[in-house]
Short mmCIF file of C-alpha atoms (C1' of nucleotides) in Angstrom, two decimals:
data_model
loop_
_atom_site.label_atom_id
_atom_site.label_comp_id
_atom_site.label_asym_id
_atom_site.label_seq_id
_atom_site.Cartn_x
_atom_site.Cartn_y
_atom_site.Cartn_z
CA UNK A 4 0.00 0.00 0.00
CA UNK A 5 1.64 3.24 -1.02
CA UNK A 6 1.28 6.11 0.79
CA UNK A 7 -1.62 7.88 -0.79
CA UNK A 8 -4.08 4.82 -0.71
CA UNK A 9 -2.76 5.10 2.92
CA UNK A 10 -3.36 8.57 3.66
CA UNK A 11 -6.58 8.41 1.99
CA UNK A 12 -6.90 5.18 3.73
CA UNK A 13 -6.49 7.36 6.75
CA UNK A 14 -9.46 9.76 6.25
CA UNK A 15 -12.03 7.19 6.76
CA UNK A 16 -10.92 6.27 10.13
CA UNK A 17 -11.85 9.00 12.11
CA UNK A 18 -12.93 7.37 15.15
CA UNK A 19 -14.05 9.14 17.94
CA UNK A 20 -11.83 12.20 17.20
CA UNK A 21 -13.56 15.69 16.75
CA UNK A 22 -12.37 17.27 13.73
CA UNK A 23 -12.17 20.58 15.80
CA UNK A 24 -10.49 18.85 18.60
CA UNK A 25 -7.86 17.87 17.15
CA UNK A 26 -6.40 21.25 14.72
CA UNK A 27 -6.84 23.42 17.91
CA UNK A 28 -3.56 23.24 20.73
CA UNK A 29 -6.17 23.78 23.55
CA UNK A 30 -8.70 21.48 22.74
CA UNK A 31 -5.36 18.73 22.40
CA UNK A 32 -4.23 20.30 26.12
CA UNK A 33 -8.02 19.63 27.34
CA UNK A 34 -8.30 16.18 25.51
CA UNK A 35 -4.72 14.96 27.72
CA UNK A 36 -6.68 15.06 30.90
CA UNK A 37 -9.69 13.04 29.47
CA UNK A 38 -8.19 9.66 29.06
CA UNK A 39 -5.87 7.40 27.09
CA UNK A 40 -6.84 8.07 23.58
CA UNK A 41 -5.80 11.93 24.04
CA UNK A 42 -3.16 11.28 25.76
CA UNK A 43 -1.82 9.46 23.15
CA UNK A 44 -2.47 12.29 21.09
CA UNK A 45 -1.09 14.65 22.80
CA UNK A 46 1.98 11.99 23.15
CA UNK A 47 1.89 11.82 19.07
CA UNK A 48 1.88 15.95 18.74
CA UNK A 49 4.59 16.28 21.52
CA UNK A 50 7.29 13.87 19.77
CA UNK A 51 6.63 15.33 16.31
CA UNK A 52 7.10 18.81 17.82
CA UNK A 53 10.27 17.81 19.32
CA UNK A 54 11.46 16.10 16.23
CA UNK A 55 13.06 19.02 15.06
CA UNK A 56 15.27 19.95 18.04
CA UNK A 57 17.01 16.15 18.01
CA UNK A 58 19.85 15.21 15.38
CA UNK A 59 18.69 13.51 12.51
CA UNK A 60 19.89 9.40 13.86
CA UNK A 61 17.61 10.34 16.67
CA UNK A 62 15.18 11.93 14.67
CA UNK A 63 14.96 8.63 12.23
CA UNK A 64 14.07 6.82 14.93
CA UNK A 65 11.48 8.69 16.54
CA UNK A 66 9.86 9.30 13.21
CA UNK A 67 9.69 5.75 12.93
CA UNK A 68 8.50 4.94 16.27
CA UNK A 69 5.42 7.90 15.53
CA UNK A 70 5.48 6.08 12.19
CA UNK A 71 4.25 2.89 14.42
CA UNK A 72 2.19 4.18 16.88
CA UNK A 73 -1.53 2.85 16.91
CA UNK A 74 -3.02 6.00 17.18
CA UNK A 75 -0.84 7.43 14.48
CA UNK A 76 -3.39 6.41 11.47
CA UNK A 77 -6.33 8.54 13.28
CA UNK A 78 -4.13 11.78 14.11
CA UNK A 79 -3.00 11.40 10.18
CA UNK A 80 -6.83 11.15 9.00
CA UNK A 81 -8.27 13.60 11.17
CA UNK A 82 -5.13 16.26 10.15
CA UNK A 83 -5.96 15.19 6.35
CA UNK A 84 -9.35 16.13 6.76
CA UNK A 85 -8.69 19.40 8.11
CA UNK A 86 -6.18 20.54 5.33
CA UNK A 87 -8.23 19.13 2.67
CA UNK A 88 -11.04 21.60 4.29
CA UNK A 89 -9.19 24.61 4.88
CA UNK A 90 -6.22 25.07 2.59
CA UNK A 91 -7.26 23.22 -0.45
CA UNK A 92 -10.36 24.91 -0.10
CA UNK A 93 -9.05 28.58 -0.29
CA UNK A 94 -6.47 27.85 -2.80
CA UNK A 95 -8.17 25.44 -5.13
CA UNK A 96 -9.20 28.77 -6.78
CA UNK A 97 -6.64 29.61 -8.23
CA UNK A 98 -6.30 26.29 -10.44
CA UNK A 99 -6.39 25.33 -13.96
CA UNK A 100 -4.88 28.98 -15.45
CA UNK A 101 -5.49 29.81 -18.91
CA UNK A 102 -2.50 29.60 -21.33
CA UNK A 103 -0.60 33.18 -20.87
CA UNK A 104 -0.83 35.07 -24.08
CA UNK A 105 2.37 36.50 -24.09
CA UNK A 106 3.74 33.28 -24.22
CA UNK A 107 1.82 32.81 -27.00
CA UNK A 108 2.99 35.53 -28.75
CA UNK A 109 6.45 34.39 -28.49
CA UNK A 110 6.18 31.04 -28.91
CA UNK A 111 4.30 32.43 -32.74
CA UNK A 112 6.95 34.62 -33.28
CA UNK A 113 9.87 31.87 -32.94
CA UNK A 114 7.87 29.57 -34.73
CA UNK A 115 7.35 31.94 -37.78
CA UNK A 116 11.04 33.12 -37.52
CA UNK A 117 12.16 29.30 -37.88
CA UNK A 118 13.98 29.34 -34.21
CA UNK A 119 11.58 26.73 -32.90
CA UNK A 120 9.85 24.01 -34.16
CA UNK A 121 10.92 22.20 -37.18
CA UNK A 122 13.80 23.66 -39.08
CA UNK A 123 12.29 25.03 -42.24
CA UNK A 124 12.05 27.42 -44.48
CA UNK A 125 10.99 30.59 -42.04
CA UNK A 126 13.99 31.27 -41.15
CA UNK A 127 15.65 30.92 -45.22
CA UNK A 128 12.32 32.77 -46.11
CA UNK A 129 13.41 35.69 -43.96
CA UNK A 130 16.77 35.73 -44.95
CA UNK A 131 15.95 36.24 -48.39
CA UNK A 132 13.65 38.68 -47.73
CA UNK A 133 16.42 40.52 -45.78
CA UNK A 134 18.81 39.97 -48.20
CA UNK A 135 16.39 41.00 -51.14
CA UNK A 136 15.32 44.42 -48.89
CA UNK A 137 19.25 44.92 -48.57
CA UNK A 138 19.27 45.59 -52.31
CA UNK A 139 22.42 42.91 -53.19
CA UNK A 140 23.06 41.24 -56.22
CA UNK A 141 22.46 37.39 -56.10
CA UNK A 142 25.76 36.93 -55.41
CA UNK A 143 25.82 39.23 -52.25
CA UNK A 144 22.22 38.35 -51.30
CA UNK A 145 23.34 34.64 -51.24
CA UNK A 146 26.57 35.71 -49.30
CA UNK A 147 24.05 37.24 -46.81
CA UNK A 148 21.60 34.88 -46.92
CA UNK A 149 24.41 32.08 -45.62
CA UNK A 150 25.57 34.56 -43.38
CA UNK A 151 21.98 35.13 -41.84
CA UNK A 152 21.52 31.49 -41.89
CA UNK A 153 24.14 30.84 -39.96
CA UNK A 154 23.52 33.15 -37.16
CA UNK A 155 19.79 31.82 -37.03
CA UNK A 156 21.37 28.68 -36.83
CA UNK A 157 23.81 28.94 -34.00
CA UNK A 158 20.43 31.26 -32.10
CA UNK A 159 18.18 28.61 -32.67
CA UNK A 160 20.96 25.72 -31.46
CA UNK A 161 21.80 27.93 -28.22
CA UNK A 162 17.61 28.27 -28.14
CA UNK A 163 16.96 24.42 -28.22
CA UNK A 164 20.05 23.73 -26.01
CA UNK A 165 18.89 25.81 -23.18
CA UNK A 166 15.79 24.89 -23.44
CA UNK A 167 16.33 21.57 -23.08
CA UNK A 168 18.41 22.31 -19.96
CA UNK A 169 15.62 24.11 -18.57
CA UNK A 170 13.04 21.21 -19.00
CA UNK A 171 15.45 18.71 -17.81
CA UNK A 172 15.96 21.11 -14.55
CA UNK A 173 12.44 21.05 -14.45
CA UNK A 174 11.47 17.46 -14.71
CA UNK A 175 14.59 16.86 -12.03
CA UNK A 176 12.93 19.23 -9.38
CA UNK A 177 9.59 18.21 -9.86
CA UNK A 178 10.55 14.10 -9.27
CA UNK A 179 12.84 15.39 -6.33
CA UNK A 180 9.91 17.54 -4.98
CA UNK A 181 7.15 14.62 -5.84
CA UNK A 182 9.87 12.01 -3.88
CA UNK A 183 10.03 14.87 -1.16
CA UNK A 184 6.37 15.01 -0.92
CA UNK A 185 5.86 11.26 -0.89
CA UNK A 186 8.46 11.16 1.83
CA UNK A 187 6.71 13.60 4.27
CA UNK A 188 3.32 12.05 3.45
CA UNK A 189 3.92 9.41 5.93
CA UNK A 190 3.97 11.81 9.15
CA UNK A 191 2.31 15.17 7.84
CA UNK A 192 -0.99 15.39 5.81
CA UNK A 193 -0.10 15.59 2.02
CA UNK A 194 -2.45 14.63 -0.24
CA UNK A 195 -2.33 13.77 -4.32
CA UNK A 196 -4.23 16.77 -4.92
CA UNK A 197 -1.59 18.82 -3.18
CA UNK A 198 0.95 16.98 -4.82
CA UNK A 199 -0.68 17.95 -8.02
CA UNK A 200 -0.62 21.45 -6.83
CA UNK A 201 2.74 21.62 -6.13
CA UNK A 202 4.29 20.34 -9.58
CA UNK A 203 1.98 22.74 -11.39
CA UNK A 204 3.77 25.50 -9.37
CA UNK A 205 6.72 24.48 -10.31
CA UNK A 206 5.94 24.15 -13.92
CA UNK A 207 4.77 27.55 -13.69
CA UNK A 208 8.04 28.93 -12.22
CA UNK A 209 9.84 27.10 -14.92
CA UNK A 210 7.87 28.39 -17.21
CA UNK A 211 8.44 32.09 -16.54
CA UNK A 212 12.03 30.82 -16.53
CA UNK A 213 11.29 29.49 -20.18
CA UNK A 214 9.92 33.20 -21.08
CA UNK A 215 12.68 34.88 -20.28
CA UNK A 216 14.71 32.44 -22.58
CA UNK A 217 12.72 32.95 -25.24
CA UNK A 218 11.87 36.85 -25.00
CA UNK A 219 15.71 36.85 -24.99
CA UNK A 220 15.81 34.77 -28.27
CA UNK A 221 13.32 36.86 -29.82
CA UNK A 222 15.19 39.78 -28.91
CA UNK A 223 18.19 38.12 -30.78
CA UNK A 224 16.28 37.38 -34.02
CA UNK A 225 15.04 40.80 -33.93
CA UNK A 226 18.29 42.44 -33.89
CA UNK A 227 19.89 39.70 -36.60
CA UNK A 228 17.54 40.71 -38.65
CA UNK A 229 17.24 44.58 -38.27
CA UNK A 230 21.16 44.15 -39.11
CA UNK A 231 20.28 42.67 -42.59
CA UNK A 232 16.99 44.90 -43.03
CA UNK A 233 18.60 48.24 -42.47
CA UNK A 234 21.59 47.82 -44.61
CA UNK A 235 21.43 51.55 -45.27
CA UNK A 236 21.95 52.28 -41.07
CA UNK A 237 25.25 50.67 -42.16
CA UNK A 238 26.38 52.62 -44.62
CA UNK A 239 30.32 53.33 -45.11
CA UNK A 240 31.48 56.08 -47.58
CA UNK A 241 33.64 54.04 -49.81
CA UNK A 242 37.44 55.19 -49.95
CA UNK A 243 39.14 57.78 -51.54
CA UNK A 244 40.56 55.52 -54.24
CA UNK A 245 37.31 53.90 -54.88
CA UNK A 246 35.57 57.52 -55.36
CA UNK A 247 38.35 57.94 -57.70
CA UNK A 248 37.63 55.03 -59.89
CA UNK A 249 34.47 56.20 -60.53
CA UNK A 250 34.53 59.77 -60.60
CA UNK A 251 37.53 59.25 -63.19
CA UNK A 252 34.92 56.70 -65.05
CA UNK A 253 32.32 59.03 -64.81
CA UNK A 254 33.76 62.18 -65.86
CA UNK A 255 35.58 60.61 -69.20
CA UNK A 256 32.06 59.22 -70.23
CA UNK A 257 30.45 61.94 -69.25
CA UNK A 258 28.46 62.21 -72.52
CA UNK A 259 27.06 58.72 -71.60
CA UNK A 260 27.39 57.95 -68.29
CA UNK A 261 25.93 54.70 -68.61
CA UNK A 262 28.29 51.56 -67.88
CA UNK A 263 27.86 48.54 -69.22
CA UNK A 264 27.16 45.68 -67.16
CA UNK A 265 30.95 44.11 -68.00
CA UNK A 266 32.28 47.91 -66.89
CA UNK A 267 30.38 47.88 -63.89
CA UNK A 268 32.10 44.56 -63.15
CA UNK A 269 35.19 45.87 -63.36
CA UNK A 270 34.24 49.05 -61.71
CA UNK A 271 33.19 46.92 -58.71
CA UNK A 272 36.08 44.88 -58.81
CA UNK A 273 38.87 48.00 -58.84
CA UNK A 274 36.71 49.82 -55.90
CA UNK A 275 36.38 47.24 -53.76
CA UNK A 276 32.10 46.94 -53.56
CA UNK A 277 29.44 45.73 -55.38
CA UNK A 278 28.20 45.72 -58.76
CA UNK A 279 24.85 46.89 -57.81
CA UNK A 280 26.81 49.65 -55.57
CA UNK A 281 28.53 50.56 -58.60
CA UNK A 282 24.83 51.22 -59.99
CA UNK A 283 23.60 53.07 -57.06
CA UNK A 284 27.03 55.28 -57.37
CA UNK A 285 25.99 56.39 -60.96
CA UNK A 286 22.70 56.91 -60.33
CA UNK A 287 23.06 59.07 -57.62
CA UNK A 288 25.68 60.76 -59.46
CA UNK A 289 24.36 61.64 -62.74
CA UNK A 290 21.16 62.82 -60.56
CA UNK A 291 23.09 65.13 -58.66
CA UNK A 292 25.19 66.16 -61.55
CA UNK A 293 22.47 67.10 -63.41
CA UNK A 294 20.67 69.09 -60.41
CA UNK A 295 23.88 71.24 -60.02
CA UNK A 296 26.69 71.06 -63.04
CA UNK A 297 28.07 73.93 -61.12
CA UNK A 298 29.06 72.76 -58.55
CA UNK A 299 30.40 69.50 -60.16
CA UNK A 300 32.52 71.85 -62.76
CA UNK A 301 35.37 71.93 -60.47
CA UNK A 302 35.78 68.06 -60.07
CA UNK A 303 34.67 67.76 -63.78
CA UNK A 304 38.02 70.09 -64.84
CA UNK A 305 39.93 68.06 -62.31
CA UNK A 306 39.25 64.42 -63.95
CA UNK A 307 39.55 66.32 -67.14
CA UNK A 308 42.27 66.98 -66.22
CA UNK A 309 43.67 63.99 -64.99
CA UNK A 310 42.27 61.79 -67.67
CA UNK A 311 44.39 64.23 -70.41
CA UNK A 312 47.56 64.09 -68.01
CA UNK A 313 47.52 59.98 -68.29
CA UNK A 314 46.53 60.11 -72.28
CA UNK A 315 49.33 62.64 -72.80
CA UNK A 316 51.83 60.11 -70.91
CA UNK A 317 50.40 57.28 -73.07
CA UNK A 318 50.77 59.43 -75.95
CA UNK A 319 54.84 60.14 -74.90
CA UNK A 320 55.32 56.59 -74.51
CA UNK A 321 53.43 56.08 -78.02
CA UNK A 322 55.88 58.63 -79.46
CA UNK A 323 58.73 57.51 -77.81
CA UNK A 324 58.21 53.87 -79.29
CA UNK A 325 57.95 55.17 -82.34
CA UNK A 326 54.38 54.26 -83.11
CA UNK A 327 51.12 55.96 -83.77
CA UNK A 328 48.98 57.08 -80.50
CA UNK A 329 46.41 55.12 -80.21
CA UNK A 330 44.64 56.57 -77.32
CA UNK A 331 41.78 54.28 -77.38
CA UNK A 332 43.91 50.99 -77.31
CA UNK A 333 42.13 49.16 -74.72
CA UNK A 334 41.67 45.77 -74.68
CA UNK A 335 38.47 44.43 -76.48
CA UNK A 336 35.77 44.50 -74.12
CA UNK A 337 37.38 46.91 -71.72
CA UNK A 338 36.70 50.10 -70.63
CA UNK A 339 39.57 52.49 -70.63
CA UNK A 340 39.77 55.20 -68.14
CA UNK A 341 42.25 57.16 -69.11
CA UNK A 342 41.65 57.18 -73.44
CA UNK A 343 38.21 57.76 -73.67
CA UNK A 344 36.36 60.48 -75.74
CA UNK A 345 34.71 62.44 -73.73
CA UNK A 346 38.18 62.85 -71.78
CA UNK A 347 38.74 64.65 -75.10
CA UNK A 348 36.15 66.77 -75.22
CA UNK A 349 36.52 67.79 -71.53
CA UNK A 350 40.22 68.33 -72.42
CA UNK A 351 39.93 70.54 -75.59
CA UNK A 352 38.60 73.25 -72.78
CA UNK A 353 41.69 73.44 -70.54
CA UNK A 354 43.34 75.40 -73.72
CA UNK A 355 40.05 77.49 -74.01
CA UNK A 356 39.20 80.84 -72.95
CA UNK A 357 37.15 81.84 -70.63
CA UNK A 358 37.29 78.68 -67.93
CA UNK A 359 37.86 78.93 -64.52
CA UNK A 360 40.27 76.81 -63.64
CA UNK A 361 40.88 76.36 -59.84
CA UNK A 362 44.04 77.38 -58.55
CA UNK A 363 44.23 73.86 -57.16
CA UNK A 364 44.44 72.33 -60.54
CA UNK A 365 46.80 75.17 -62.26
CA UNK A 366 49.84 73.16 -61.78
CA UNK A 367 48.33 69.87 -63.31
CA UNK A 368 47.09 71.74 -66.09
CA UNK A 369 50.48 73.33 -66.44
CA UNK A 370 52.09 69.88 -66.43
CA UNK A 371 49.40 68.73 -69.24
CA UNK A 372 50.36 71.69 -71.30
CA UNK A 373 53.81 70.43 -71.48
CA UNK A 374 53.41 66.94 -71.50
CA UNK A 375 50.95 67.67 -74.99
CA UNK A 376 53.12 70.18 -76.22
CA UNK A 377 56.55 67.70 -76.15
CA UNK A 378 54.96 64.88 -77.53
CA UNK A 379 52.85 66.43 -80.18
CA UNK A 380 49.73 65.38 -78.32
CA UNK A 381 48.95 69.13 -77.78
CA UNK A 382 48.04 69.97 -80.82
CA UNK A 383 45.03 67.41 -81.20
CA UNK A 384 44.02 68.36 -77.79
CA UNK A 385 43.09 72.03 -78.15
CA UNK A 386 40.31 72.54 -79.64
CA UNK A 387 37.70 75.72 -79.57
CA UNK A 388 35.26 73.55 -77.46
CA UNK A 389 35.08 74.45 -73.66
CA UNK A 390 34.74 72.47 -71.29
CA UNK A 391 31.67 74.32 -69.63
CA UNK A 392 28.49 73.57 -68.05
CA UNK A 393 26.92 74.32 -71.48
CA UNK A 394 29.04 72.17 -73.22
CA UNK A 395 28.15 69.67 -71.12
CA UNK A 396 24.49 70.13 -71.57
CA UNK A 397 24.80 69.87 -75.54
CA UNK A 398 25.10 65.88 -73.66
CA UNK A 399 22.12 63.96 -74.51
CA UNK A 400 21.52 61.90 -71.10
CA UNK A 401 21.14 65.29 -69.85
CA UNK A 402 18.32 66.87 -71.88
CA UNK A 403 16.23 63.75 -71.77
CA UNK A 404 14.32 61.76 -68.78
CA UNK A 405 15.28 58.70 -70.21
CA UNK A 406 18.86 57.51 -70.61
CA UNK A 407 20.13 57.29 -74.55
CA UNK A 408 20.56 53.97 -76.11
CA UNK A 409 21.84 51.23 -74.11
CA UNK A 410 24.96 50.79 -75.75
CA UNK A 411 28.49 51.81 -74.08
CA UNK A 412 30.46 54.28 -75.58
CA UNK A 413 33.69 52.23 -74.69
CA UNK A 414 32.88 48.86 -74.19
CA UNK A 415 32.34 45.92 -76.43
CA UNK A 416 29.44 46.07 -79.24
CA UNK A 417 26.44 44.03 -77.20
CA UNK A 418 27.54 45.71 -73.98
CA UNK A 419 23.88 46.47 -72.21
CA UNK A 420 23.66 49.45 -69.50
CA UNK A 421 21.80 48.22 -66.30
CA UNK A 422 21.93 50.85 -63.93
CA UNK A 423 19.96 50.40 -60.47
CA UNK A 424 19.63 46.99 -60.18
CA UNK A 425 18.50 47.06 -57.15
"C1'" DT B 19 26.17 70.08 -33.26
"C1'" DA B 20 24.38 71.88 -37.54
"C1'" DG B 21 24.87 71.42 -42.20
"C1'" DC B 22 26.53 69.19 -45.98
"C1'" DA B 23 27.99 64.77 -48.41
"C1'" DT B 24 26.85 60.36 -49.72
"C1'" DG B 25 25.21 55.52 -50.10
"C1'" DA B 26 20.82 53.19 -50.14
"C1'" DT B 27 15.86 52.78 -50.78
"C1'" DT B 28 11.39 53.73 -52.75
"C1'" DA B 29 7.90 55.46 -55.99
"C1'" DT B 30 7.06 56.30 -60.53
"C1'" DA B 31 7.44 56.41 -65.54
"C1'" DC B 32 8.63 54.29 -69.60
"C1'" DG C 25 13.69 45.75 -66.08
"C1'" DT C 26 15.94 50.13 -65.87
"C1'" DA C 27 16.32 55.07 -65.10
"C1'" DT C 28 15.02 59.08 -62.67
"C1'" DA C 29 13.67 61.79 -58.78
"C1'" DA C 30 12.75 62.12 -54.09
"C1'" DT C 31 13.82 60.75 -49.78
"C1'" DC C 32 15.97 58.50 -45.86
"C1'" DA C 33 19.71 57.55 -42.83
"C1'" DT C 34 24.22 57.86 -41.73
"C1'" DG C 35 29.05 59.77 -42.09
"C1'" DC C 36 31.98 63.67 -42.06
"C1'" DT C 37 33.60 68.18 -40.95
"C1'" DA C 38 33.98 72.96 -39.58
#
DNA sequence: TAGCATGATTATAC
DNA sequence: GTATAATCATGCTA
């Protein structure tokens, strides 16, 4: 017989005991004087009072002396009764609470973001979303998307690990409490229901323990994915050489200031970022060219200037070889920087009247005029044309909303502009 | 810290 | 699908 079918066993051997008798200490003190059944009682209540004062050998054996005693199955029944009427009474209640919503909500929210539950394709789903929203090219996105993936991954790992932990903790307290219980059921009233009780409040305190793990893992997916939504919150200028590339690009095409998609490539590839940053770079640009050439003019004559500096040098080197300049020799298929028309026609203005030409970029300019007069170059440089805002507007991606053909003055025939591919 | 510069995103037109 | 124009959000600098 275990101990519950005992203790209830118990309940229906009341005896002669009063119920009221026997919870209140003054009714016990009155019942010692009125014969041997109380004083038994009182005997009972007296040894389990000084239990706790004696070592635990001694202890062991008086609790299994009390454990023996004949009257001990009535004092157990009649205490039984008297908990099951008062305590259970007032706290039974508060049983049987609904499921807490905010647990709900995040248990939802980690199931839709992949964390828990079967791995699947929330998690991928979101990735490419944040990947897509982060405006990469496949290549990128799918670097992202592993990247993302990978950091769900090790969240939703460290997720199921310490959850797993917390439910073993759990299920280790509650038998350990249960055993407890069991234990103490043989000489104070416990009963199943209380038992019962008992487990569900410490399932409850796990569970807010559980919460906290996985507000804390929401909080963790939010933020991993914030990080790949707002890809503009981590925006880096790109460096000074990179700015170069393309300002040099853009200013010796800047009759067409359209790349193709192989130019873009190797834009992207000389600078450092990505093709589709290489579009967002021109498209900005030519937009903010276009709103204010003025102000542009100055960087415009200094690329000008640069570009004619490098195609005079290629043009010395030509000369000094003892070949024709070529300045558009560039391999098939490649842009050139430095030999490009437009360089030309922003060139032909240095020699003009009439520009301003910032005392910043005298010297260069100097240095070009020499460079072009000793080798020759000179000559086919200068020109009547200035290098002016209103030269520059004669330029047809200017005048018009939509960008000219989608060829590329320097690259291969076939090339195809793509800008803004995001 | 305000103002400007700049990379990225979004809405719209074609 | 691509370009433009507007806008946002952040970086940089005086």
């Amino acid at each position: 017989m275990d101990d519950q079918t005992r203790m209830m066993t118990g309940l229906t051997g009341l005896g002669g005991l009063a119920q009221a008798d026997v919870g209140d200490p003054d009714s016990v003190r009155k019942q010692q004087s009125l014969g041997q059944p109380q004083q038994d009682i009182g005997d009972i209540l007296q040894q389990i009072m000084a239990i706790t004062d004696e070592s635990l050998d001694e202890a062991q054996a008086r609790k299994h002396a009390l454990n023996c005693h004949r009257m001990k199955p009535a004092l157990f029944s009649v205490l039984c009764e008297i908990k099951e009427k008062t305590v259970l009474s007032i706290r039974g209640v508060q049983e049987e609470d609904p499921p807490d919503p905010q647990i709900m909500r995040l248990d939802n929210m980690l199931l839709a973001e992949g964390v828990s539950g079967p791995e699947k394709g929330g998690g991928s789903a979101a990735a490419a979303a944040a990947a897509a929203a982060a405006g990469g090219s496949p290549t990128d996105s799918s670097i992202e998307h592993s990247d993302y993936r990978a950091k769900l991954a090790q969240i939703r790992q460290i997720y199921h690990s310490e959850l797993e932990k917390y439910e073993q903790a759990c299920s280790e307290f509650t038998n350990h409490v249960m055993n407890l219980l069991r234990e103490q059921s043989r000489t104070r009233p416990i009963s199943p229901k209380e038992i019962e009780r008992m487990v569900a409040i410490i399932h409850r305190k796990f569970s807010s323990i559980q919460m906290q793990l996985k507000q804390s893992t929401c909080e963790a997916v939010m933020i991993l994915r914030s990080r790949f939504l707002d890809a503009r919150r981590k925006r880096r200028n790109f460096n000074k050489q990179a700015t170069e590339v393309l300002n040099e690009y853009f200013y010796s095409h800047l009759s067409n200031p359209y790349p193709s998609e192989e130019a873009k490539e190797e834009l992207a590839k000389k600078c450092g970022i990505t093709v589709s940053q290489v579009s967002n770079w021109f498209g900005n640009k030519r937009i903010r060219y276009k709103k204010n050439i003025g102000k542009f003019q100055e960087e415009a004559n200094l690329y000008a200037v640069k570009t004619a500096v490098d195609a005079a040098n290629v043009s010395a080197q030509a000369s000094q070889a003892n070949s024709p300049a070529t300045p558009n020799s560039g391999s098939p298929g490649s842009y050139s920087l430095s030999h490009t028309g437009d360089a030309y026609l922003s060139l032909r203005s240095l020699n003009g009247d009439g520009l301003n030409i910032a005392p910043s970029l005298q010297p260069q300019v100097d240095t070009l005029h020499r460079a072009t007069h000793l080798t020759g170059g000179y000559e086919e440089l200068s020109g009547s044309g200035l290098y002016t805002p209103h030269c520059l507007d004669a330029n047809s991606w200017q005048d018009t909303t939509n960008p000219p053909s989608v060829t590329s003055p320097p690259g291969p025939p076939g090339s195809v502009h793509s800008d803004t591919s995001n």
